[in-house]
Tab-separated table of C-alpha atoms and ligand atoms in Angstrom:
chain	number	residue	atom	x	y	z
A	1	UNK	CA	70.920	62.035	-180.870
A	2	UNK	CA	73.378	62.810	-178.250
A	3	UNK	CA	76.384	60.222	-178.143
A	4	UNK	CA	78.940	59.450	-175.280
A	5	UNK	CA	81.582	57.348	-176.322
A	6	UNK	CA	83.985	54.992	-173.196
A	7	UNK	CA	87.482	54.992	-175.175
A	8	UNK	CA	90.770	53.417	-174.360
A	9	UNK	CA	89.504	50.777	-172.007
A	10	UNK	CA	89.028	46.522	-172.122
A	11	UNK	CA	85.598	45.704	-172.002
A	12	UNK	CA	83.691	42.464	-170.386
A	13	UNK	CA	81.670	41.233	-173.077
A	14	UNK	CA	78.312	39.057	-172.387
A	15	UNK	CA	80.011	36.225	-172.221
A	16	UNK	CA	82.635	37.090	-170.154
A	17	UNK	CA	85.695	37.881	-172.434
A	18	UNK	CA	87.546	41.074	-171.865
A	19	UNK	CA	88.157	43.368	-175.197
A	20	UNK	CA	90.228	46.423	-176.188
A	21	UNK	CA	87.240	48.202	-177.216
A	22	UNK	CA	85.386	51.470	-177.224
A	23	UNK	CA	82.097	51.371	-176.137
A	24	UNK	CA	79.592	53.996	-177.866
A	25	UNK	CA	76.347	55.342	-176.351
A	26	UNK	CA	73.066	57.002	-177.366
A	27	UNK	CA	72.619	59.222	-174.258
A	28	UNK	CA	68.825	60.460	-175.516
A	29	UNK	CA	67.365	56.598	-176.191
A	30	UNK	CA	69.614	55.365	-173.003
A	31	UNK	CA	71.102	52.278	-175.424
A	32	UNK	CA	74.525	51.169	-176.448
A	33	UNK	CA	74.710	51.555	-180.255
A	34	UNK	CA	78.074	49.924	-180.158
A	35	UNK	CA	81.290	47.897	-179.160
A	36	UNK	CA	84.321	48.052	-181.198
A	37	UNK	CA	87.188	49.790	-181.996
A	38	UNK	CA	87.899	53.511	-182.424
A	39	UNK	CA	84.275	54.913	-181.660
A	40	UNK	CA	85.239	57.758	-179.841
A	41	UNK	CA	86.182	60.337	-182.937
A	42	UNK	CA	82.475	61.267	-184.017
A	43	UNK	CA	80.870	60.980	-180.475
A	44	UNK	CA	79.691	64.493	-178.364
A	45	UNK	CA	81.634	63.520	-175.340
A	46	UNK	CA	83.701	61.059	-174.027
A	47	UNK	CA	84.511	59.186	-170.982
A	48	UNK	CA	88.131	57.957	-170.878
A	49	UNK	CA	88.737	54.124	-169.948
A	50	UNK	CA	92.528	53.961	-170.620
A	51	UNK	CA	93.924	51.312	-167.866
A	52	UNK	CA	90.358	50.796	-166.816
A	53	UNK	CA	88.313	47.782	-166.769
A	54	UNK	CA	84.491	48.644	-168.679
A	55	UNK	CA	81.648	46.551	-167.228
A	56	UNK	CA	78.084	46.217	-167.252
A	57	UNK	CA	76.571	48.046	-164.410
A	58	UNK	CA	76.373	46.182	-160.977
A	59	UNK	CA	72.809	45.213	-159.783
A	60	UNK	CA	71.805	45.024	-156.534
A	61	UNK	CA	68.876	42.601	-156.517
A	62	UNK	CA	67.812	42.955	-152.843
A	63	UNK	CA	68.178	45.960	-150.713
A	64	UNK	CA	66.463	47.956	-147.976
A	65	UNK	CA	68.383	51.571	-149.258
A	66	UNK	CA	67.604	53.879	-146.450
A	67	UNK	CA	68.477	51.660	-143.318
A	68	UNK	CA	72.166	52.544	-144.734
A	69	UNK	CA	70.643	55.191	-141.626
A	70	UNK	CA	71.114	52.274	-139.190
A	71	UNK	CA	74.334	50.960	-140.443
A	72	UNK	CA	76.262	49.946	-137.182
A	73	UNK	CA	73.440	50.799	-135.052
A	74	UNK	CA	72.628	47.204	-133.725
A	75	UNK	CA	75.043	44.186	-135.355
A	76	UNK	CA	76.035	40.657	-133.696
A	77	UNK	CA	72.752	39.560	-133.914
A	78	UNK	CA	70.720	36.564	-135.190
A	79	UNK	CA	68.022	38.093	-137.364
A	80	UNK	CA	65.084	37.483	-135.223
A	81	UNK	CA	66.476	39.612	-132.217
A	82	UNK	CA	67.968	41.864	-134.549
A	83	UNK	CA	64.671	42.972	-135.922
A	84	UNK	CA	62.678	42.820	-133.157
A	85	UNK	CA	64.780	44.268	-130.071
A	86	UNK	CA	66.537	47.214	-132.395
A	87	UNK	CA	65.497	47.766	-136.071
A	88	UNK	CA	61.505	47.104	-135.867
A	89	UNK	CA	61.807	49.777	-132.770
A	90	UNK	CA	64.109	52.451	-134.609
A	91	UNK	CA	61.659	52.213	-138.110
A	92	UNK	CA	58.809	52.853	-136.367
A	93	UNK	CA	59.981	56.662	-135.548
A	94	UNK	CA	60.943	56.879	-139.712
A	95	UNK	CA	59.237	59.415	-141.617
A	96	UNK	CA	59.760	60.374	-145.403
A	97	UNK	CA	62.111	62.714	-144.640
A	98	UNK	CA	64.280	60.526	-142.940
A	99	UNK	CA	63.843	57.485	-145.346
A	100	UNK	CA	64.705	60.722	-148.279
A	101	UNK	CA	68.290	61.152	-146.171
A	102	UNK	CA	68.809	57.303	-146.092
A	103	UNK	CA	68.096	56.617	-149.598
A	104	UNK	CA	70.088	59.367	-150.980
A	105	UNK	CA	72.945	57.882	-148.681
A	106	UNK	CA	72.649	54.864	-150.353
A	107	UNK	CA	72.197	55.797	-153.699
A	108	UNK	CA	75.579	58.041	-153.589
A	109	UNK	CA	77.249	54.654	-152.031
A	110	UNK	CA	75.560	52.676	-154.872
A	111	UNK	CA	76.489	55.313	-157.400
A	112	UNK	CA	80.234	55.029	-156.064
A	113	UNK	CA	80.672	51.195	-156.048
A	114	UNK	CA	79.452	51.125	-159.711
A	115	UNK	CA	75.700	49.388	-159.310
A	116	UNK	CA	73.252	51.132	-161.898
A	117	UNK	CA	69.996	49.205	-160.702
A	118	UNK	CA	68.417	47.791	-157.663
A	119	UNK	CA	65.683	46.297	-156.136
A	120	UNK	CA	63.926	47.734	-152.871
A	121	UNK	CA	61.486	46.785	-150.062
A	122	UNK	CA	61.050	49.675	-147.567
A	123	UNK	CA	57.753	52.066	-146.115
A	124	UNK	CA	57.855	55.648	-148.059
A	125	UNK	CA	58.140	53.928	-151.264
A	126	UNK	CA	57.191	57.040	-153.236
A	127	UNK	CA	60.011	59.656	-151.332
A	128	UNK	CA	62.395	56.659	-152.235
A	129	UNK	CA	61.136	56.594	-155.818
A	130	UNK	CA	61.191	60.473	-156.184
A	131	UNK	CA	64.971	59.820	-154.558
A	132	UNK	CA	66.289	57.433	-157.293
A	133	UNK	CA	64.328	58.824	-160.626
A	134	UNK	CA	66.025	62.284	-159.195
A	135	UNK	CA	69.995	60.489	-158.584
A	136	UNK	CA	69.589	58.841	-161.851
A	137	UNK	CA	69.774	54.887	-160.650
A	138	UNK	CA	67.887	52.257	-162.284
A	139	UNK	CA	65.309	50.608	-159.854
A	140	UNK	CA	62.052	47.903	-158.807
A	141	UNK	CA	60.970	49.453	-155.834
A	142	UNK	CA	58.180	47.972	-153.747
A	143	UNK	CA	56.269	48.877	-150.194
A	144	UNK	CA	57.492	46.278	-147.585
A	145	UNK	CA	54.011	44.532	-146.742
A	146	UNK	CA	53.580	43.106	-142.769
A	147	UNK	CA	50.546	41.759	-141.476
A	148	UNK	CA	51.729	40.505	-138.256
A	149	UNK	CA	50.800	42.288	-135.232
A	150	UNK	CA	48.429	44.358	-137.124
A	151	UNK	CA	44.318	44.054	-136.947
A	152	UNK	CA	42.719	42.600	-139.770
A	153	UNK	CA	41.842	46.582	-140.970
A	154	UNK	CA	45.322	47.768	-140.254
A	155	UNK	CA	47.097	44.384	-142.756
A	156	UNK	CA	44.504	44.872	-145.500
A	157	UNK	CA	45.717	48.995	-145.458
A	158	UNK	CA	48.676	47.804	-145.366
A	159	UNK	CA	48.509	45.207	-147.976
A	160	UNK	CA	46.438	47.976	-150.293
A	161	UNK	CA	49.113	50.390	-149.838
A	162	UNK	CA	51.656	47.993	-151.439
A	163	UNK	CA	49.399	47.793	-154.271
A	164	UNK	CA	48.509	51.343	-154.952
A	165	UNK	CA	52.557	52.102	-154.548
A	166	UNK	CA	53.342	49.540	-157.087
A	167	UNK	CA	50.876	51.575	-159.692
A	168	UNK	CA	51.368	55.200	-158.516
A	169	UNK	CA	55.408	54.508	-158.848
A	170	UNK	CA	55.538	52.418	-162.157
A	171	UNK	CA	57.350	54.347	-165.170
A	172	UNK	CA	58.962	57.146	-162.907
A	173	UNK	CA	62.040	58.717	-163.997
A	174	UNK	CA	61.606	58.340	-167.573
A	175	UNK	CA	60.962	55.093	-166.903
A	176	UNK	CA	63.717	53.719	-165.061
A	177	UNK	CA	61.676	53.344	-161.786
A	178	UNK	CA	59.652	49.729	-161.787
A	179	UNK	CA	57.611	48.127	-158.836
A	180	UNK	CA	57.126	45.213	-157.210
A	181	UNK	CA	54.093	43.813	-154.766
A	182	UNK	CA	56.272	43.369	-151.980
A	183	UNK	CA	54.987	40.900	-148.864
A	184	UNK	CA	58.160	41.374	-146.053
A	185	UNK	CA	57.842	37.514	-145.631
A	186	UNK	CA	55.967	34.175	-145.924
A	187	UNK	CA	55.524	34.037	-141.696
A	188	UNK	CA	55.229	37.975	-141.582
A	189	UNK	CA	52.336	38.250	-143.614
A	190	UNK	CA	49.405	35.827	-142.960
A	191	UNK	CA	48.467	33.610	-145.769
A	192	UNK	CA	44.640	34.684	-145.965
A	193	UNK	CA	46.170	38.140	-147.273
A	194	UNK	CA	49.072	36.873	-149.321
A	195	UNK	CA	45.741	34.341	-151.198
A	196	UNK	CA	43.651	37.991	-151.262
A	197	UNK	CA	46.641	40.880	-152.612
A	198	UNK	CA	48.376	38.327	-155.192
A	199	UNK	CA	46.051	37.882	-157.508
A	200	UNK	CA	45.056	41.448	-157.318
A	201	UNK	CA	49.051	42.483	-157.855
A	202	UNK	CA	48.999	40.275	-160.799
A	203	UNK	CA	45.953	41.991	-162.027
A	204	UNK	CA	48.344	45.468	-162.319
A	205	UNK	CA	50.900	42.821	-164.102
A	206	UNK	CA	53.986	43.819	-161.196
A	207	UNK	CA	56.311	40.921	-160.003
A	208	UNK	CA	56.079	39.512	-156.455
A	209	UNK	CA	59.325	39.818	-154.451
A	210	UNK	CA	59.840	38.755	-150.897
A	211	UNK	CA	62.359	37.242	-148.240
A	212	UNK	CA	62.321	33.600	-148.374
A	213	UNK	CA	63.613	30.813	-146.188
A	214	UNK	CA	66.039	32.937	-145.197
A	215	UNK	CA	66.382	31.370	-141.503
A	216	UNK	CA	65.773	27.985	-140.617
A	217	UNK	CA	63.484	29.507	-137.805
A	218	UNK	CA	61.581	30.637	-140.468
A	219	UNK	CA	60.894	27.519	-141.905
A	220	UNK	CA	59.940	25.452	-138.852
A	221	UNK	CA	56.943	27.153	-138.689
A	222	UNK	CA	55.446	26.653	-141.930
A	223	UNK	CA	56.576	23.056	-142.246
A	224	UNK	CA	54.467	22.627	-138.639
A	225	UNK	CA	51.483	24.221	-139.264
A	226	UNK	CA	51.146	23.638	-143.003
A	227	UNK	CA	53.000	20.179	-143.576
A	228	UNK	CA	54.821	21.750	-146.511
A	229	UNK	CA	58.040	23.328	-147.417
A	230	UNK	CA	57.721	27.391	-147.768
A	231	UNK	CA	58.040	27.074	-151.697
A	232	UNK	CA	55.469	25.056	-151.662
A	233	UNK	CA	53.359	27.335	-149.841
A	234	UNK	CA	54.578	30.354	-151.684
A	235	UNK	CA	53.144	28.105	-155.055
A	236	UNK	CA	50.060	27.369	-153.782
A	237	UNK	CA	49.857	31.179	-152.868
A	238	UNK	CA	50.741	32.271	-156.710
A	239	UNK	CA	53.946	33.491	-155.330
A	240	UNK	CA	56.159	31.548	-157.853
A	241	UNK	CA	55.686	32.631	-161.282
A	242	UNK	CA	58.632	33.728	-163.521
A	243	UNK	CA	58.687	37.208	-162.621
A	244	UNK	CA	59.148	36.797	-159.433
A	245	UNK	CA	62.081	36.716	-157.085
A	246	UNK	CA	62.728	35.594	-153.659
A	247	UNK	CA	65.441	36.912	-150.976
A	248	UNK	CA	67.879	34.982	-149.688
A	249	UNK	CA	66.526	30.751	-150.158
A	250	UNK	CA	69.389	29.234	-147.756
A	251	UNK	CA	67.408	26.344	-146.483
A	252	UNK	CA	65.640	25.354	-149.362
A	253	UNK	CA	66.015	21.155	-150.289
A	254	UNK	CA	65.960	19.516	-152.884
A	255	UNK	CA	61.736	20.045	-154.068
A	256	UNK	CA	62.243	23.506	-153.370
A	257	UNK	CA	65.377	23.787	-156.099
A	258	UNK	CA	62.910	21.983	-158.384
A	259	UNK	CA	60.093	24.400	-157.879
A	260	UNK	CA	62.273	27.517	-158.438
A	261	UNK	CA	63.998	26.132	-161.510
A	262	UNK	CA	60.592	25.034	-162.772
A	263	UNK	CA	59.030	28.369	-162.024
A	264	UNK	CA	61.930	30.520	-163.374
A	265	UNK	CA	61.723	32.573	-159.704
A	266	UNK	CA	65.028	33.915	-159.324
A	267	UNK	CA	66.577	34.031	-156.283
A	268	UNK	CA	68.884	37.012	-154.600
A	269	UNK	CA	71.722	35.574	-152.572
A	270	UNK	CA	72.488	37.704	-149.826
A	271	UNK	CA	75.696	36.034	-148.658
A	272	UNK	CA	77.119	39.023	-146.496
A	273	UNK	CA	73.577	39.606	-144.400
A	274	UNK	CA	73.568	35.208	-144.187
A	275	UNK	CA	76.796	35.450	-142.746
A	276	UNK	CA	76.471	38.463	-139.944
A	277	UNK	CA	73.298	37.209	-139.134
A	278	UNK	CA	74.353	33.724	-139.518
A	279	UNK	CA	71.140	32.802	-141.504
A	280	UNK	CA	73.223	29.777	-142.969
A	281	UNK	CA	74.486	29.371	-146.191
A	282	UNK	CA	72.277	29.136	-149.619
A	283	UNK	CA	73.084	25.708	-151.891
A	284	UNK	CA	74.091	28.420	-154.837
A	285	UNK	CA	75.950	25.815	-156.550
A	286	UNK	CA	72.937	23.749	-156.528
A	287	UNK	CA	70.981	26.072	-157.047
A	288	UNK	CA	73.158	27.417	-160.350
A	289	UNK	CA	73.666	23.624	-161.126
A	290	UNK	CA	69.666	23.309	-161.290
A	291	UNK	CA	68.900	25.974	-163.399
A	292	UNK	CA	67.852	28.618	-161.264
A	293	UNK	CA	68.338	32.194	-162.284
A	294	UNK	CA	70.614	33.705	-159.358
A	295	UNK	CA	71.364	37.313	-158.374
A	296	UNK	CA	73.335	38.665	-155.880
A	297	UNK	CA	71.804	41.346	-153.361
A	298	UNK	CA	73.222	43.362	-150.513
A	299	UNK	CA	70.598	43.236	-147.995
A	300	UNK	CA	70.446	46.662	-145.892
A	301	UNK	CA	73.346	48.232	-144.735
A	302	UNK	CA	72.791	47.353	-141.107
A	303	UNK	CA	73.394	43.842	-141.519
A	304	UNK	CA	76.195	43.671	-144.028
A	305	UNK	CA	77.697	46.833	-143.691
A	306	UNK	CA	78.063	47.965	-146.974
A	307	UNK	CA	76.483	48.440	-150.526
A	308	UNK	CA	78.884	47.081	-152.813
A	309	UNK	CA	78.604	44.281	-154.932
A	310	UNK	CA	82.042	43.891	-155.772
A	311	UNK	CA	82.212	42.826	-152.156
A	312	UNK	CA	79.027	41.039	-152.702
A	313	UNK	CA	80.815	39.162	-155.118
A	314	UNK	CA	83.619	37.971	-152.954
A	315	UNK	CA	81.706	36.911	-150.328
A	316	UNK	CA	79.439	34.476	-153.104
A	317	UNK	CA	82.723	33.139	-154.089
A	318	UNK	CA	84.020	32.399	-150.678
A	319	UNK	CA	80.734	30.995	-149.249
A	320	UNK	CA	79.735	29.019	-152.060
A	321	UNK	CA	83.074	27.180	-151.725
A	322	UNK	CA	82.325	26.104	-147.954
A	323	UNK	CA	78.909	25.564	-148.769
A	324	UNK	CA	79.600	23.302	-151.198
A	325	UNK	CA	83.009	21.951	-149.415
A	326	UNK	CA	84.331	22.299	-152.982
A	327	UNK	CA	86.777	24.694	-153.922
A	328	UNK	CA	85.718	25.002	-157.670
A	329	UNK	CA	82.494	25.679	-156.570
A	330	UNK	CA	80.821	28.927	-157.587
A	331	UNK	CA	83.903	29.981	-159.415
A	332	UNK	CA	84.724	34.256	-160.257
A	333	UNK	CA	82.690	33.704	-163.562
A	334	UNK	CA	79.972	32.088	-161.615
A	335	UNK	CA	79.758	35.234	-159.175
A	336	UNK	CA	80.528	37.918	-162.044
A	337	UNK	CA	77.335	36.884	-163.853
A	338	UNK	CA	75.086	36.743	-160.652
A	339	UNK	CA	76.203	40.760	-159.592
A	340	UNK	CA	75.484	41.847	-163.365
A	341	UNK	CA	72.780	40.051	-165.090
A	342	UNK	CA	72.009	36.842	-162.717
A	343	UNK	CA	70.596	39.798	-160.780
A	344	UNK	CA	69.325	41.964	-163.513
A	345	UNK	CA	67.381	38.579	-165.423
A	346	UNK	CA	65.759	37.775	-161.701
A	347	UNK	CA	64.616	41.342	-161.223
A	348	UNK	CA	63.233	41.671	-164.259
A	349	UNK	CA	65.495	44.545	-165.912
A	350	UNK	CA	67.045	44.202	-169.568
A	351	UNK	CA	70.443	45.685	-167.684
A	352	UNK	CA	73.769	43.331	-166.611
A	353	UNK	CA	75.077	42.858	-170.389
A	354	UNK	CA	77.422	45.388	-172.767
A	355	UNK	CA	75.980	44.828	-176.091
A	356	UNK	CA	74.125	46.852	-178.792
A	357	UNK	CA	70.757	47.577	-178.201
A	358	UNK	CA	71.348	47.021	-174.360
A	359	UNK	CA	70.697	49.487	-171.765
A	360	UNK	CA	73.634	52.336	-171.340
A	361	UNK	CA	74.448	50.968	-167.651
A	362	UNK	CA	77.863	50.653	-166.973
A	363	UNK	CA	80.956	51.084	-165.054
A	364	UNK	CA	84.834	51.672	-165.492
A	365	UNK	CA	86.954	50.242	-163.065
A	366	UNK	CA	90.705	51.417	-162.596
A	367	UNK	CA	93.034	48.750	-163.035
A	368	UNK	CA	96.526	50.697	-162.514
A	369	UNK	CA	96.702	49.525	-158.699
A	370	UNK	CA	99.106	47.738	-156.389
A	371	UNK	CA	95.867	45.441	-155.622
A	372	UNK	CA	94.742	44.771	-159.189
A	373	UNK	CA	98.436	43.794	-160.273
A	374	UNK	CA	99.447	42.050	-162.280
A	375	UNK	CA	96.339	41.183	-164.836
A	376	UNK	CA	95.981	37.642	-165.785
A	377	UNK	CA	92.650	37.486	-165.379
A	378	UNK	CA	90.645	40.288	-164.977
A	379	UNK	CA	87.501	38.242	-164.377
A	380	UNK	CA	89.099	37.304	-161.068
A	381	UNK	CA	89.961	40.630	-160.260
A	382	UNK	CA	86.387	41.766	-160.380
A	383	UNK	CA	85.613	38.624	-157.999
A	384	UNK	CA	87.849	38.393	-155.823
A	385	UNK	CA	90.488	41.933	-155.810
A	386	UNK	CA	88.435	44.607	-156.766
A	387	UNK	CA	86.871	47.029	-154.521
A	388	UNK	CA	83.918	49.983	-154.698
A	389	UNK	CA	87.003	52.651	-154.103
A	390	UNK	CA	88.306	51.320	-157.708
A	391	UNK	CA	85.184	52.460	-159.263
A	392	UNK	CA	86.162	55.790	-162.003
A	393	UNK	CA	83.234	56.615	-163.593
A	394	UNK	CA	79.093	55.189	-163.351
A	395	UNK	CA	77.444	55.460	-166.375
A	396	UNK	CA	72.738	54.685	-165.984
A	397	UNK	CA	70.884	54.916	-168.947
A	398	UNK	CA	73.487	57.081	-170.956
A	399	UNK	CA	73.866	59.752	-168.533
A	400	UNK	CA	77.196	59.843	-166.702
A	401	UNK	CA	76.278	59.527	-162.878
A	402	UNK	CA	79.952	59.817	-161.811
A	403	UNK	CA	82.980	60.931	-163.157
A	404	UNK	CA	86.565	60.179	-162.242
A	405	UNK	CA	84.724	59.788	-158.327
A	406	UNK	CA	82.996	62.705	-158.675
A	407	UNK	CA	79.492	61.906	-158.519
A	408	UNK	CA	76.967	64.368	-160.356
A	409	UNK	CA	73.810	63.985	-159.223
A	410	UNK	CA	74.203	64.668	-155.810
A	411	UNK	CA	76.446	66.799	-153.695
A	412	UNK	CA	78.833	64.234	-151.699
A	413	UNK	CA	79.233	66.249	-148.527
A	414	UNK	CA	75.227	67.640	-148.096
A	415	UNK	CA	74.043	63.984	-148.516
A	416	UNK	CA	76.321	62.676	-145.891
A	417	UNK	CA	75.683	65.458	-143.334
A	418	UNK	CA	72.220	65.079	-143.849
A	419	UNK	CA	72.250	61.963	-143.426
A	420	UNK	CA	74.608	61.885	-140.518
A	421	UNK	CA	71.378	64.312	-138.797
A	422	UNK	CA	68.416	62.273	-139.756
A	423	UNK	CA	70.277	58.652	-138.191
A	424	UNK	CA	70.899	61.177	-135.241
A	425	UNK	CA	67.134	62.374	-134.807
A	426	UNK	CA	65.751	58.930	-135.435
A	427	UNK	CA	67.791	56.162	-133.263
A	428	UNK	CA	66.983	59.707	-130.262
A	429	UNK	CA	63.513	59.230	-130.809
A	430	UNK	CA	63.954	55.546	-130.749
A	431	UNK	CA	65.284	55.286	-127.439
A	432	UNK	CA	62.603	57.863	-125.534
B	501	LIG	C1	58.726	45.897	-144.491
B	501	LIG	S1	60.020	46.737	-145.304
B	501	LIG	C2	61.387	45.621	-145.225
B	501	LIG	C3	61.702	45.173	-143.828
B	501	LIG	O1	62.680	44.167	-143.901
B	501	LIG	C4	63.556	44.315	-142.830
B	501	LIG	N1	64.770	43.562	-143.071
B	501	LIG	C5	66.011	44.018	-143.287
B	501	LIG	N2	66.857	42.987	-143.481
B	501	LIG	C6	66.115	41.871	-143.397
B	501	LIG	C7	66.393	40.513	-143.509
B	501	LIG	O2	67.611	40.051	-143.742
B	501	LIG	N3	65.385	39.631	-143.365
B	501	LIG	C8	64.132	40.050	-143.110
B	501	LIG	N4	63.814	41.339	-142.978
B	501	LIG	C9	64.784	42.232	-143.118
B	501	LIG	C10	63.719	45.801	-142.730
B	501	LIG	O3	64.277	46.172	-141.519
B	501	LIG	C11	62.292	46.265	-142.938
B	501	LIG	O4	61.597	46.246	-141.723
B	502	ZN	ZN1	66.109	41.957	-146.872
């Protein structure tokens, strides 16, 4: 057994006390063996915390990695005319070599804000798989399915290539690479599909996971043609079982809590993307209040503008507040939870807790800055002061990812370059 041992720092415990404490891992089985004092003597390397905050790994539960490509490219948009005057045109022209340089993009990002695990709908599932496994992240990855302007032959390829992804990627890189069945929507995919390519997703035993009355545009539609709410829909579809989770859920009333909390979906708040596309705001408090199992996503890097869920965090705090008109609403515990394992319990990953016989995901935050002064709380400070840049050291499944900034798994300066080349190529072949 190889051991890595995180000494000197205070560590956020499951239920959200901060310890002096070293944290000891096995870096062969990928576990923490242990929490307590002076572990670092006997172990075959160390990582040191001293002045640094040690926390469970940040998980993104809903993210699109490689359109960090179109970061910037088209913002100031509702979603509707977002996707279909600028990023529907500019994915079109992708190809796996371009999704490769956008997920690599936003897996160094990832790596660098301190998330260990994520959840993904995008096309060239299996370059994106081959991507993470190789960068060393923790991941459900799933084929974005769209029936909509398709003929019947064209949605049921599409629709079989989100189940064949879903096997062919399950149990990559050593295991940390999971999948999903992945419809894009409940109005972009026609129900006669979604009642077909469920059942037959269950049958491989994969989660569901799609984008949920997100808009209320999006819900008009369904409530008109079907007399029913969207959840309801999505139940009568076998789209809410407890594995499953749904992206974004801002207009959802009252029923709709009930179903979810009933269910045990989980839902990924998205509170950045709601607010630059102003979606609306989700009823997290309610939600929370209900019993719903909550995570907190980024959405794609075009319509937040970032990857980090320490900003992710923030912007949950803040929103839930005004949504609620309450100040105590969704307090820094509340949001805390929902970025480590709210998300992590909805996805369906053991990750978001630092505890023996829990996954080695973590990271070390420095607090020795002008920002994170003075300390009463450090809870807050992950909520509402910290930032990605305060990030040390990102620790996935025992291996150390990135040390004091330096990230190991990928070369900083290739992956932005290429990167930088492949948004180039693609938004040129966009506009021809
Ligand atoms: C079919 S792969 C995923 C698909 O989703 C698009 N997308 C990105 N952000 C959002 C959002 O907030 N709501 C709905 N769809 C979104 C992405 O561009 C891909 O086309
Ligand atoms: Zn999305």
């Amino acid at each position: 057994m190889t051991t890595l041992a995180i000494t000197g720092g205070r560590v956020l415990r499951p239920d959200l006390s901060v310890t002096t404490a070293d944290v000891l891992l096995d870096g062969d089985a990928g576990e923490v063996l242990e929490v307590g004092p002076d572990l670092g003597g006997a172990a075959d390397e160390t990582l040191n915390a001293d002045g640094s905050l040690v926390t469970p790994g940040f998980v993104n539960g809903h993210c699109h990695v490689a359109m960090t490509l179109l970061r910037g490219y088209a913002d100031d948009k509702p979603l509707d005319a977002w996707l279909q005057e600028d990023i529907w045109p500019a994915e079109a022209e992708l190809t796996a070599e371009t999704v490769r340089a956008g997920t690599e993009l936003g897996v160094l990002e990832m790596i660098k804000s301190g998330v260990t695990a994520f959840a993904d709908m995008y096309f060239f599932v299996p370059t994106i798989a081959e991507t993470v496994a190789d960068a060393g992240l923790r991941a459900r990855l799933g084929h974005g399915v769209i029936s909509v302007g398709k003929d019947d032959e064209a949605a049921r390829e599409d629709a079989r290539e989100g189940l064949a992804v879903a096997e062919e990627i399950d149990g990559l890189g050593d295991g940390r690479i999971s999948s999903a069945f992945m419809p894009h929507s409940l109005t972009t995919v026609d129900g006669e599909y979604l009642s077909e390519f469920v059942p037959q997703a269950r049958d491989l035993d994969v989660p569901i996971h799609y984008h949920a009355n997100e808009t209320a545009d999006e819900v008009a539609p369904i409530v008109d043609e079907h007399g029913e709410r969207p959840l309801e829909y999505a139940a009568e579809r076998g789209m809410l079982e407890s594995e499953d989770f749904i992206a974004h859920g801002v207009h959802v009333d009252d029923r709709e809590i009930e179903l979810l909390a009933e269910a045990g979906t989980g839902v990924i708040h998205c509170p950045a993307s709601n607010m630059k596309l102003a979606s609306g705001m989700a009823p997290v408090q309610r939600l929370r209040e209900a019993g719903v199992t909550v995570g907190l996503g980024t959405d794609g890097a075009a319509s937040n503008n970032d990857l980090s869920m320490l900003d992710e965090a923030r912007d949950a705090a803040m929103l839930g507040k005004l949504a609620a008109d309450d100040a105590s609403a969704v307090p820094a515990e509340a949001v805390v939870e929902m970025a480590t394992h709210g998300s992590a319990d909805a996805v369906g990953l053991e990750s978001g807790r630092l505890e023996a016989g829990a996954p080695a995901d973590l990271a070390v935050i420095d607090l020795e800055t002008p920002h994170l002064t003075p300390r009463h709380d450090l809870v807050s400070h992950l909520a509402y002061a910290a930032a990605a840049a305060d990030v040390r050291h990102t620790v996935c499944d025992g291996r150390v990812l990135m040390r004091d900034r330096e990230v190991q798994t990928l070369d900083e300066a290739t992956v932005r370059d290429r990167a930088s080349e492949a948004a180039e190529s693609l938004v040129a072949r966009a506009g021809e």
